[in-house]
Structures are given as C-alpha cells and as structure tokens.
C-alpha cells in the first residue's frame, strides 16, 4: 500500500493493489464539502482514472461522517451572482460524473445533503449499519442542488424521494437499502474492508468491459429504451475486438482461470 497526503490536504489518497482509495479529511467540519475539498477530490479522481494500474476507486469519509453536506459556513452569504456567476457545484463537484472507472462509496456516519448527493454520484454505496442519509436542504430554505432531486427519485422512486426531501428526515441504512439507495449494509467495522474487497473484485475484471458496462448503465438513465439498447449493443459488439474477450472465452472453454491484460 502506498500513501500520499499533502500537508494542507482536505483528502487522503492510498492505493491498495489495483484499487485507489480516497478519504475525505476535514474532521472538525465532519467532512463538509467546500471548494478546496471538491477541487482536490476531482484531482484525485482524475489521477486514478488516468492510471492504467487502477481498476476501481473507493471513496470514504470517517466513522462519524462520510460528509455532513456542503459547507454552509462557506455559502451562507452567497447571492445569486456568487452562486450562478461562479458556477457553484457544476464547476468542480461534477468531476466525479466524468470518471470512467467504477467508484464505490463506503459510507459510515452521516451522509447529509451534498454528502448524500456525492454518494449517489458514485456507482454503488456500501453502508455501515450505523450510517444515516438525508436531504435536509428544505430546512435551510433551499433545495438539493447537486443532483438530489434527479438522482434520488431514480434510485428510490418518486414517493420516497418526495417524502425524504420534503421532510428532510434522517434515513437509516436499512431503510436506504430497502428503498434501493444502498447496495449493501454491513457492520460498521466492516464497511471499508468490504468496499475495498468489492473494488478489488471489480478491478480484477477486464477493464475495457468494466468501463463499457458502467457507461451503458449510465446511458439507461439518460436515453429512451430503444436508444439505450442500441448503445449497449454497439459496446457489446466492440468488446469482441479486445484481447480480454479472447482470453476470457478461451479460458472458459479450457476450464481455467482467465488472465486478463486489461486491453
């Protein structure tokens, strides 16, 4: 395992074999998401995405908080020009949506507001049994602005999304799993180890197929069914040009483990 964390960092990064790990690290602010943190997070995500030796990424926080939301102290005095003119959220938060490799959110503690939205930008969420989720922006006189009104209904349906956002109530991990927001719920002490294990399993898969699969699933939420099916079929056809397709099918027929080269 290698580590890297600049002195003024709001995040920490590590590598675990073919898995990149990013920890949000503003403990006094419960990992509240300010510009510095989001800039550094975007840089780290892009670094791992460019690295051919990384096949999957895990994003986590601390035992107390994945992220307590956007930094209210930083944005409470914003006016329209500050928010719109500076392209608040769009400018740096959405870097995560451009990452091609799978991202797993390992959530302990609270994931509130922007923290919940950040987790939803990941490809799957593994939650501690003590984790809590909420979109409480309504209590601040605003609404979710980092995708909450769009991604939450797609994850849990309109009825539950309306309930959660209009009341701002806390949702425990088990309710989140039943509703479809969370992929797995595990004991708190197993959250990060489980996320790293799942990421390692994904990272061992043929990288071109992994990237294509992620891209195709994302298209399912952005295109009509017929267009999504055409998109899926073209990517499916294209994977027959990869070395890993040849190796995977040959290994299956020869009844041996495949040795993927990620190309």
PDB file of C-alpha atoms in Angstrom:
ATOM      1  CA  UNK A   1       0.000   0.000   0.000  1.00  0.00           C
ATOM      2  CA  UNK A   2       1.275   3.466  -0.881  1.00  0.00           C
ATOM      3  CA  UNK A   3       0.053   6.729   0.636  1.00  0.00           C
ATOM      4  CA  UNK A   4       0.049  10.388  -0.292  1.00  0.00           C
ATOM      5  CA  UNK A   5      -1.385  13.334   1.616  1.00  0.00           C
ATOM      6  CA  UNK A   6      -0.140  16.917   1.213  1.00  0.00           C
ATOM      7  CA  UNK A   7       0.134  18.995   4.387  1.00  0.00           C
ATOM      8  CA  UNK A   8      -2.867  21.179   3.558  1.00  0.00           C
ATOM      9  CA  UNK A   9      -4.921  18.383   2.045  1.00  0.00           C
ATOM     10  CA  UNK A  10      -8.656  18.010   2.585  1.00  0.00           C
ATOM     11  CA  UNK A  11      -8.356  14.430   1.344  1.00  0.00           C
ATOM     12  CA  UNK A  12      -6.018  11.485   1.670  1.00  0.00           C
ATOM     13  CA  UNK A  13      -5.241   9.015  -1.093  1.00  0.00           C
ATOM     14  CA  UNK A  14      -3.925   5.476  -0.981  1.00  0.00           C
ATOM     15  CA  UNK A  15      -3.505   2.592  -3.385  1.00  0.00           C
ATOM     16  CA  UNK A  16      -4.381  -0.992  -2.483  1.00  0.00           C
ATOM     17  CA  UNK A  17      -3.237  -3.112  -5.397  1.00  0.00           C
ATOM     18  CA  UNK A  18      -5.461  -2.104  -8.333  1.00  0.00           C
ATOM     19  CA  UNK A  19      -7.798  -0.096  -6.088  1.00  0.00           C
ATOM     20  CA  UNK A  20      -7.490   3.629  -5.444  1.00  0.00           C
ATOM     21  CA  UNK A  21      -8.803   4.841  -2.081  1.00  0.00           C
ATOM     22  CA  UNK A  22      -9.798   8.452  -1.381  1.00  0.00           C
ATOM     23  CA  UNK A  23     -10.642   9.606   2.153  1.00  0.00           C
ATOM     24  CA  UNK A  24     -12.400  12.901   2.768  1.00  0.00           C
ATOM     25  CA  UNK A  25     -10.435  14.535   5.577  1.00  0.00           C
ATOM     26  CA  UNK A  26     -11.951  17.614   7.218  1.00  0.00           C
ATOM     27  CA  UNK A  27     -12.688  16.022  10.598  1.00  0.00           C
ATOM     28  CA  UNK A  28     -13.547  19.201  12.519  1.00  0.00           C
ATOM     29  CA  UNK A  29     -16.156  20.072   9.884  1.00  0.00           C
ATOM     30  CA  UNK A  30     -17.441  16.475   9.568  1.00  0.00           C
ATOM     31  CA  UNK A  31     -16.078  16.485   6.015  1.00  0.00           C
ATOM     32  CA  UNK A  32     -18.263  19.392   4.928  1.00  0.00           C
ATOM     33  CA  UNK A  33     -17.727  19.871   1.213  1.00  0.00           C
ATOM     34  CA  UNK A  34     -16.059  23.174   0.389  1.00  0.00           C
ATOM     35  CA  UNK A  35     -14.325  24.295  -2.805  1.00  0.00           C
ATOM     36  CA  UNK A  36     -10.863  23.198  -1.673  1.00  0.00           C
ATOM     37  CA  UNK A  37     -12.052  19.701  -0.841  1.00  0.00           C
ATOM     38  CA  UNK A  38     -14.019  19.326  -4.074  1.00  0.00           C
ATOM     39  CA  UNK A  39     -11.090  20.604  -6.162  1.00  0.00           C
ATOM     40  CA  UNK A  40      -8.751  18.098  -4.509  1.00  0.00           C
ATOM     41  CA  UNK A  41     -11.291  15.301  -4.797  1.00  0.00           C
ATOM     42  CA  UNK A  42     -11.666  15.967  -8.511  1.00  0.00           C
ATOM     43  CA  UNK A  43      -7.901  15.948  -8.998  1.00  0.00           C
ATOM     44  CA  UNK A  44      -7.543  12.650  -7.129  1.00  0.00           C
ATOM     45  CA  UNK A  45     -10.361  11.029  -9.085  1.00  0.00           C
ATOM     46  CA  UNK A  46      -8.831  12.101 -12.386  1.00  0.00           C
ATOM     47  CA  UNK A  47      -5.415  10.849 -11.265  1.00  0.00           C
ATOM     48  CA  UNK A  48      -6.785   7.382 -10.502  1.00  0.00           C
ATOM     49  CA  UNK A  49      -8.885   7.379 -13.671  1.00  0.00           C
ATOM     50  CA  UNK A  50      -5.783   8.048 -15.789  1.00  0.00           C
ATOM     51  CA  UNK A  51      -3.689   5.431 -14.001  1.00  0.00           C
ATOM     52  CA  UNK A  52      -3.731   2.179 -16.038  1.00  0.00           C
ATOM     53  CA  UNK A  53      -2.837   0.209 -12.905  1.00  0.00           C
ATOM     54  CA  UNK A  54      -6.052   1.246 -11.122  1.00  0.00           C
ATOM     55  CA  UNK A  55      -9.268  -0.582 -11.955  1.00  0.00           C
ATOM     56  CA  UNK A  56     -11.708   0.757  -9.350  1.00  0.00           C
ATOM     57  CA  UNK A  57     -11.945   3.561  -6.790  1.00  0.00           C
ATOM     58  CA  UNK A  58     -13.306   3.673  -3.230  1.00  0.00           C
ATOM     59  CA  UNK A  59     -14.469   6.978  -1.716  1.00  0.00           C
ATOM     60  CA  UNK A  60     -14.940   7.176   2.048  1.00  0.00           C
ATOM     61  CA  UNK A  61     -15.003   9.588   4.967  1.00  0.00           C
ATOM     62  CA  UNK A  62     -14.668   8.940   8.693  1.00  0.00           C
ATOM     63  CA  UNK A  63     -16.557   6.862  11.246  1.00  0.00           C
ATOM     64  CA  UNK A  64     -18.583   9.955  12.216  1.00  0.00           C
ATOM     65  CA  UNK A  65     -19.312  11.307   8.777  1.00  0.00           C
ATOM     66  CA  UNK A  66     -18.989  10.380   5.152  1.00  0.00           C
ATOM     67  CA  UNK A  67     -19.801  14.040   4.544  1.00  0.00           C
ATOM     68  CA  UNK A  68     -22.134  16.300   6.529  1.00  0.00           C
ATOM     69  CA  UNK A  69     -23.091  18.222   3.387  1.00  0.00           C
ATOM     70  CA  UNK A  70     -21.944  21.324   1.578  1.00  0.00           C
ATOM     71  CA  UNK A  71     -20.053  23.787   3.781  1.00  0.00           C
ATOM     72  CA  UNK A  72     -22.877  26.068   4.976  1.00  0.00           C
ATOM     73  CA  UNK A  73     -20.435  28.482   6.609  1.00  0.00           C
ATOM     74  CA  UNK A  74     -18.796  28.977   3.216  1.00  0.00           C
ATOM     75  CA  UNK A  75     -22.000  29.515   1.248  1.00  0.00           C
ATOM     76  CA  UNK A  76     -24.399  31.182   3.681  1.00  0.00           C
ATOM     77  CA  UNK A  77     -23.596  34.683   2.384  1.00  0.00           C
ATOM     78  CA  UNK A  78     -23.730  33.770  -1.309  1.00  0.00           C
ATOM     79  CA  UNK A  79     -26.036  35.778  -3.502  1.00  0.00           C
ATOM     80  CA  UNK A  80     -27.248  34.869  -6.985  1.00  0.00           C
ATOM     81  CA  UNK A  81     -24.137  36.280  -8.656  1.00  0.00           C
ATOM     82  CA  UNK A  82     -21.880  34.250  -6.341  1.00  0.00           C
ATOM     83  CA  UNK A  83     -23.754  31.004  -6.964  1.00  0.00           C
ATOM     84  CA  UNK A  84     -24.605  31.384 -10.646  1.00  0.00           C
ATOM     85  CA  UNK A  85     -21.679  33.510 -11.747  1.00  0.00           C
ATOM     86  CA  UNK A  86     -19.116  31.200 -10.157  1.00  0.00           C
ATOM     87  CA  UNK A  87     -20.888  28.083 -11.429  1.00  0.00           C
ATOM     88  CA  UNK A  88     -21.301  26.725  -7.890  1.00  0.00           C
ATOM     89  CA  UNK A  89     -21.369  22.904  -7.805  1.00  0.00           C
ATOM     90  CA  UNK A  90     -21.124  22.481 -11.596  1.00  0.00           C
ATOM     91  CA  UNK A  91     -17.564  23.806 -11.674  1.00  0.00           C
ATOM     92  CA  UNK A  92     -15.930  21.132  -9.522  1.00  0.00           C
ATOM     93  CA  UNK A  93     -18.473  18.788  -7.938  1.00  0.00           C
ATOM     94  CA  UNK A  94     -19.366  17.145 -11.229  1.00  0.00           C
ATOM     95  CA  UNK A  95     -15.838  15.945 -11.978  1.00  0.00           C
ATOM     96  CA  UNK A  96     -16.901  12.659 -10.379  1.00  0.00           C
ATOM     97  CA  UNK A  97     -19.528  12.158 -13.089  1.00  0.00           C
ATOM     98  CA  UNK A  98     -16.797  12.119 -15.757  1.00  0.00           C
ATOM     99  CA  UNK A  99     -14.808   9.291 -14.169  1.00  0.00           C
ATOM    100  CA  UNK A 100     -14.942   6.162 -16.311  1.00  0.00           C
ATOM    101  CA  UNK A 101     -13.851   3.614 -13.706  1.00  0.00           C
ATOM    102  CA  UNK A 102     -16.324   2.354 -11.077  1.00  0.00           C
ATOM    103  CA  UNK A 103     -16.492   4.330  -7.834  1.00  0.00           C
ATOM    104  CA  UNK A 104     -17.712   2.732  -4.612  1.00  0.00           C
ATOM    105  CA  UNK A 105     -18.886   4.938  -1.732  1.00  0.00           C
ATOM    106  CA  UNK A 106     -18.074   3.423   1.669  1.00  0.00           C
ATOM    107  CA  UNK A 107     -20.409   5.331   3.986  1.00  0.00           C
ATOM    108  CA  UNK A 108     -20.081   5.440   7.758  1.00  0.00           C
ATOM    109  CA  UNK A 109     -21.783   8.011   9.956  1.00  0.00           C
ATOM    110  CA  UNK A 110     -23.867  10.682   8.261  1.00  0.00           C
ATOM    111  CA  UNK A 111     -24.224  11.462   4.565  1.00  0.00           C
ATOM    112  CA  UNK A 112     -26.320  14.605   4.573  1.00  0.00           C
ATOM    113  CA  UNK A 113     -27.318  16.969   1.793  1.00  0.00           C
ATOM    114  CA  UNK A 114     -24.365  17.301  -0.527  1.00  0.00           C
ATOM    115  CA  UNK A 115     -22.786  14.302   1.193  1.00  0.00           C
ATOM    116  CA  UNK A 116     -25.749  12.138   0.232  1.00  0.00           C
ATOM    117  CA  UNK A 117     -25.635  13.578  -3.281  1.00  0.00           C
ATOM    118  CA  UNK A 118     -21.906  12.828  -3.532  1.00  0.00           C
ATOM    119  CA  UNK A 119     -22.568   9.217  -2.503  1.00  0.00           C
ATOM    120  CA  UNK A 120     -25.284   8.998  -5.170  1.00  0.00           C
ATOM    121  CA  UNK A 121     -22.794  10.165  -7.810  1.00  0.00           C
ATOM    122  CA  UNK A 122     -20.817   7.007  -7.070  1.00  0.00           C
ATOM    123  CA  UNK A 123     -21.704   3.745  -8.799  1.00  0.00           C
ATOM    124  CA  UNK A 124     -22.674   1.831  -5.694  1.00  0.00           C
ATOM    125  CA  UNK A 125     -22.922   2.505  -1.975  1.00  0.00           C
ATOM    126  CA  UNK A 126     -21.781   0.169   0.795  1.00  0.00           C
ATOM    127  CA  UNK A 127     -23.131   1.489   4.090  1.00  0.00           C
ATOM    128  CA  UNK A 128     -22.360   0.794   7.718  1.00  0.00           C
ATOM    129  CA  UNK A 129     -25.359  -0.365   9.712  1.00  0.00           C
ATOM    130  CA  UNK A 130     -24.977   2.875  11.673  1.00  0.00           C
ATOM    131  CA  UNK A 131     -24.981   5.126   8.574  1.00  0.00           C
ATOM    132  CA  UNK A 132     -27.641   7.804   8.161  1.00  0.00           C
ATOM    133  CA  UNK A 133     -28.723   9.565   4.971  1.00  0.00           C
ATOM    134  CA  UNK A 134     -30.768  12.737   4.434  1.00  0.00           C
ATOM    135  CA  UNK A 135     -31.519  15.572   2.039  1.00  0.00           C
ATOM    136  CA  UNK A 136     -32.370  18.264   4.618  1.00  0.00           C
ATOM    137  CA  UNK A 137     -31.856  21.324   2.399  1.00  0.00           C
ATOM    138  CA  UNK A 138     -35.520  22.287   2.729  1.00  0.00           C
ATOM    139  CA  UNK A 139     -34.826  23.186   6.368  1.00  0.00           C
ATOM    140  CA  UNK A 140     -32.293  25.777   5.188  1.00  0.00           C
ATOM    141  CA  UNK A 141     -34.670  27.479   2.788  1.00  0.00           C
ATOM    142  CA  UNK A 142     -33.186  25.853  -0.288  1.00  0.00           C
ATOM    143  CA  UNK A 143     -33.439  22.532  -2.130  1.00  0.00           C
ATOM    144  CA  UNK A 144     -30.942  19.871  -3.188  1.00  0.00           C
ATOM    145  CA  UNK A 145     -28.711  21.329  -5.888  1.00  0.00           C
ATOM    146  CA  UNK A 146     -26.087  18.659  -6.584  1.00  0.00           C
ATOM    147  CA  UNK A 147     -28.427  16.186  -8.225  1.00  0.00           C
ATOM    148  CA  UNK A 148     -30.611  15.164  -5.296  1.00  0.00           C
ATOM    149  CA  UNK A 149     -33.937  15.922  -6.969  1.00  0.00           C
ATOM    150  CA  UNK A 150     -32.830  13.953 -10.041  1.00  0.00           C
ATOM    151  CA  UNK A 151     -30.793  11.009  -8.742  1.00  0.00           C
ATOM    152  CA  UNK A 152     -32.803  10.219  -5.607  1.00  0.00           C
ATOM    153  CA  UNK A 153     -36.120   9.618  -7.468  1.00  0.00           C
ATOM    154  CA  UNK A 154     -34.255   7.435  -9.960  1.00  0.00           C
ATOM    155  CA  UNK A 155     -32.822   5.404  -7.074  1.00  0.00           C
ATOM    156  CA  UNK A 156     -35.826   5.079  -4.748  1.00  0.00           C
ATOM    157  CA  UNK A 157     -38.871   6.243  -6.729  1.00  0.00           C
ATOM    158  CA  UNK A 158     -40.918   9.432  -6.584  1.00  0.00           C
ATOM    159  CA  UNK A 159     -42.923   8.680  -3.430  1.00  0.00           C
ATOM    160  CA  UNK A 160     -39.965   8.004  -1.155  1.00  0.00           C
ATOM    161  CA  UNK A 161     -37.847  10.745  -2.708  1.00  0.00           C
ATOM    162  CA  UNK A 162     -40.617  13.297  -2.087  1.00  0.00           C
ATOM    163  CA  UNK A 163     -41.037  12.056   1.488  1.00  0.00           C
ATOM    164  CA  UNK A 164     -37.334  12.222   2.249  1.00  0.00           C
ATOM    165  CA  UNK A 165     -36.670  15.590   0.628  1.00  0.00           C
ATOM    166  CA  UNK A 166     -39.819  17.476   1.680  1.00  0.00           C
ATOM    167  CA  UNK A 167     -39.411  16.437   5.324  1.00  0.00           C
ATOM    168  CA  UNK A 168     -35.612  16.336   5.421  1.00  0.00           C
ATOM    169  CA  UNK A 169     -35.781  13.365   7.781  1.00  0.00           C
ATOM    170  CA  UNK A 170     -32.889  11.037   8.563  1.00  0.00           C
ATOM    171  CA  UNK A 171     -32.963   7.675   6.822  1.00  0.00           C
ATOM    172  CA  UNK A 172     -31.186   4.747   8.443  1.00  0.00           C
ATOM    173  CA  UNK A 173     -29.037   2.379   6.405  1.00  0.00           C
ATOM    174  CA  UNK A 174     -31.574  -0.443   6.363  1.00  0.00           C
ATOM    175  CA  UNK A 175     -34.390   1.782   5.063  1.00  0.00           C
ATOM    176  CA  UNK A 176     -31.965   3.132   2.459  1.00  0.00           C
ATOM    177  CA  UNK A 177     -31.127  -0.414   1.369  1.00  0.00           C
ATOM    178  CA  UNK A 178     -34.773  -1.486   1.186  1.00  0.00           C
ATOM    179  CA  UNK A 179     -35.548   1.576  -0.933  1.00  0.00           C
ATOM    180  CA  UNK A 180     -32.701   0.869  -3.356  1.00  0.00           C
ATOM    181  CA  UNK A 181     -30.344   3.714  -2.443  1.00  0.00           C
ATOM    182  CA  UNK A 182     -27.743   1.446  -0.823  1.00  0.00           C
ATOM    183  CA  UNK A 183     -26.199  -1.667  -2.363  1.00  0.00           C
ATOM    184  CA  UNK A 184     -25.178  -3.436   0.856  1.00  0.00           C
ATOM    185  CA  UNK A 185     -25.371  -2.826   4.604  1.00  0.00           C
ATOM    186  CA  UNK A 186     -22.569  -4.261   6.734  1.00  0.00           C
ATOM    187  CA  UNK A 187     -21.372  -3.879  10.349  1.00  0.00           C
ATOM    188  CA  UNK A 188     -19.607  -0.547  10.803  1.00  0.00           C
ATOM    189  CA  UNK A 189     -16.161  -2.069  11.286  1.00  0.00           C
ATOM    190  CA  UNK A 190     -16.529  -3.997   8.027  1.00  0.00           C
ATOM    191  CA  UNK A 191     -17.566  -1.056   5.857  1.00  0.00           C
ATOM    192  CA  UNK A 192     -14.231  -0.046   4.376  1.00  0.00           C
ATOM    193  CA  UNK A 193     -12.804  -3.595   4.205  1.00  0.00           C
ATOM    194  CA  UNK A 194     -15.933  -4.718   2.349  1.00  0.00           C
ATOM    195  CA  UNK A 195     -15.755  -1.774  -0.053  1.00  0.00           C
ATOM    196  CA  UNK A 196     -12.088  -2.480  -0.751  1.00  0.00           C
ATOM    197  CA  UNK A 197     -12.830  -6.166  -1.304  1.00  0.00           C
ATOM    198  CA  UNK A 198     -15.651  -5.394  -3.739  1.00  0.00           C
ATOM    199  CA  UNK A 199     -13.455  -2.849  -5.517  1.00  0.00           C
ATOM    200  CA  UNK A 200     -10.645  -5.407  -5.791  1.00  0.00           C
ATOM    201  CA  UNK A 201     -13.070  -7.927  -7.313  1.00  0.00           C
ATOM    202  CA  UNK A 202     -14.179  -5.333  -9.869  1.00  0.00           C
ATOM    203  CA  UNK A 203     -10.610  -4.204 -10.555  1.00  0.00           C
ATOM    204  CA  UNK A 204      -9.657  -7.796 -11.395  1.00  0.00           C
ATOM    205  CA  UNK A 205     -12.249  -7.858 -14.175  1.00  0.00           C
ATOM    206  CA  UNK A 206     -11.278  -6.860 -17.746  1.00  0.00           C
ATOM    207  CA  UNK A 207     -11.050  -3.073 -17.616  1.00  0.00           C
ATOM    208  CA  UNK A 208     -12.482  -2.344 -21.076  1.00  0.00           C
ATOM    209  CA  UNK A 209     -15.577  -4.406 -20.258  1.00  0.00           C
ATOM    210  CA  UNK A 210     -15.930  -2.707 -16.865  1.00  0.00           C
ATOM    211  CA  UNK A 211     -15.762   0.780 -18.375  1.00  0.00           C
ATOM    212  CA  UNK A 212     -18.184  -0.131 -21.162  1.00  0.00           C
ATOM    213  CA  UNK A 213     -20.637  -1.673 -18.705  1.00  0.00           C
ATOM    214  CA  UNK A 214     -20.603   1.419 -16.480  1.00  0.00           C
ATOM    215  CA  UNK A 215     -21.114   3.694 -19.470  1.00  0.00           C
ATOM    216  CA  UNK A 216     -24.014   1.583 -20.725  1.00  0.00           C
ATOM    217  CA  UNK A 217     -25.800   1.546 -17.357  1.00  0.00           C
ATOM    218  CA  UNK A 218     -25.405   5.318 -17.089  1.00  0.00           C
ATOM    219  CA  UNK A 219     -26.996   5.658 -20.523  1.00  0.00           C
ATOM    220  CA  UNK A 220     -30.033   3.764 -19.196  1.00  0.00           C
ATOM    221  CA  UNK A 221     -30.930   6.807 -17.091  1.00  0.00           C
ATOM    222  CA  UNK A 222     -30.380   9.324 -19.862  1.00  0.00           C
ATOM    223  CA  UNK A 223     -31.900   7.816 -23.006  1.00  0.00           C
ATOM    224  CA  UNK A 224     -35.103   6.122 -24.174  1.00  0.00           C
ATOM    225  CA  UNK A 225     -35.055   2.323 -24.049  1.00  0.00           C
ATOM    226  CA  UNK A 226     -34.561   1.873 -27.802  1.00  0.00           C
ATOM    227  CA  UNK A 227     -31.585   4.242 -27.850  1.00  0.00           C
ATOM    228  CA  UNK A 228     -30.139   2.625 -24.737  1.00  0.00           C
ATOM    229  CA  UNK A 229     -30.382  -0.808 -26.312  1.00  0.00           C
ATOM    230  CA  UNK A 230     -28.610   0.387 -29.464  1.00  0.00           C
ATOM    231  CA  UNK A 231     -25.867   1.924 -27.323  1.00  0.00           C
ATOM    232  CA  UNK A 232     -25.484  -1.298 -25.311  1.00  0.00           C
ATOM    233  CA  UNK A 233     -25.336  -3.424 -28.470  1.00  0.00           C
ATOM    234  CA  UNK A 234     -22.569  -1.328 -30.036  1.00  0.00           C
ATOM    235  CA  UNK A 235     -20.437  -1.529 -26.894  1.00  0.00           C
ATOM    236  CA  UNK A 236     -21.133  -5.260 -26.680  1.00  0.00           C
ATOM    237  CA  UNK A 237     -20.024  -5.708 -30.292  1.00  0.00           C
ATOM    238  CA  UNK A 238     -16.945  -3.563 -29.705  1.00  0.00           C
ATOM    239  CA  UNK A 239     -15.712  -5.713 -26.827  1.00  0.00           C
ATOM    240  CA  UNK A 240     -15.132  -8.542 -29.319  1.00  0.00           C
ATOM    241  CA  UNK A 241     -12.149  -6.508 -30.532  1.00  0.00           C
ATOM    242  CA  UNK A 242     -10.397  -6.713 -27.148  1.00  0.00           C
ATOM    243  CA  UNK A 243      -7.689  -9.153 -26.103  1.00  0.00           C
ATOM    244  CA  UNK A 244      -9.541  -9.812 -22.856  1.00  0.00           C
ATOM    245  CA  UNK A 245     -12.620 -11.082 -24.718  1.00  0.00           C
ATOM    246  CA  UNK A 246     -10.453 -13.647 -26.481  1.00  0.00           C
ATOM    247  CA  UNK A 247      -8.739 -14.638 -23.235  1.00  0.00           C
ATOM    248  CA  UNK A 248     -11.967 -14.769 -21.207  1.00  0.00           C
ATOM    249  CA  UNK A 249     -13.789 -17.045 -23.629  1.00  0.00           C
ATOM    250  CA  UNK A 250     -10.723 -19.201 -24.286  1.00  0.00           C
ATOM    251  CA  UNK A 251     -10.209 -19.650 -20.528  1.00  0.00           C
ATOM    252  CA  UNK A 252     -13.865 -20.618 -20.099  1.00  0.00           C
ATOM    253  CA  UNK A 253     -13.629 -23.263 -22.810  1.00  0.00           C
ATOM    254  CA  UNK A 254     -10.325 -24.549 -21.411  1.00  0.00           C
ATOM    255  CA  UNK A 255     -11.787 -24.629 -17.884  1.00  0.00           C
ATOM    256  CA  UNK A 256      -9.061 -22.466 -16.352  1.00  0.00           C
ATOM    257  CA  UNK A 257      -8.948 -19.035 -14.672  1.00  0.00           C
ATOM    258  CA  UNK A 258      -8.677 -16.145 -17.114  1.00  0.00           C
ATOM    259  CA  UNK A 259      -5.559 -13.958 -17.098  1.00  0.00           C
ATOM    260  CA  UNK A 260      -6.806 -10.535 -18.162  1.00  0.00           C
ATOM    261  CA  UNK A 261      -4.434  -7.896 -19.536  1.00  0.00           C
ATOM    262  CA  UNK A 262      -6.957  -5.026 -19.362  1.00  0.00           C
ATOM    263  CA  UNK A 263      -6.790  -4.347 -23.071  1.00  0.00           C
TER     264      UNK A 263
END
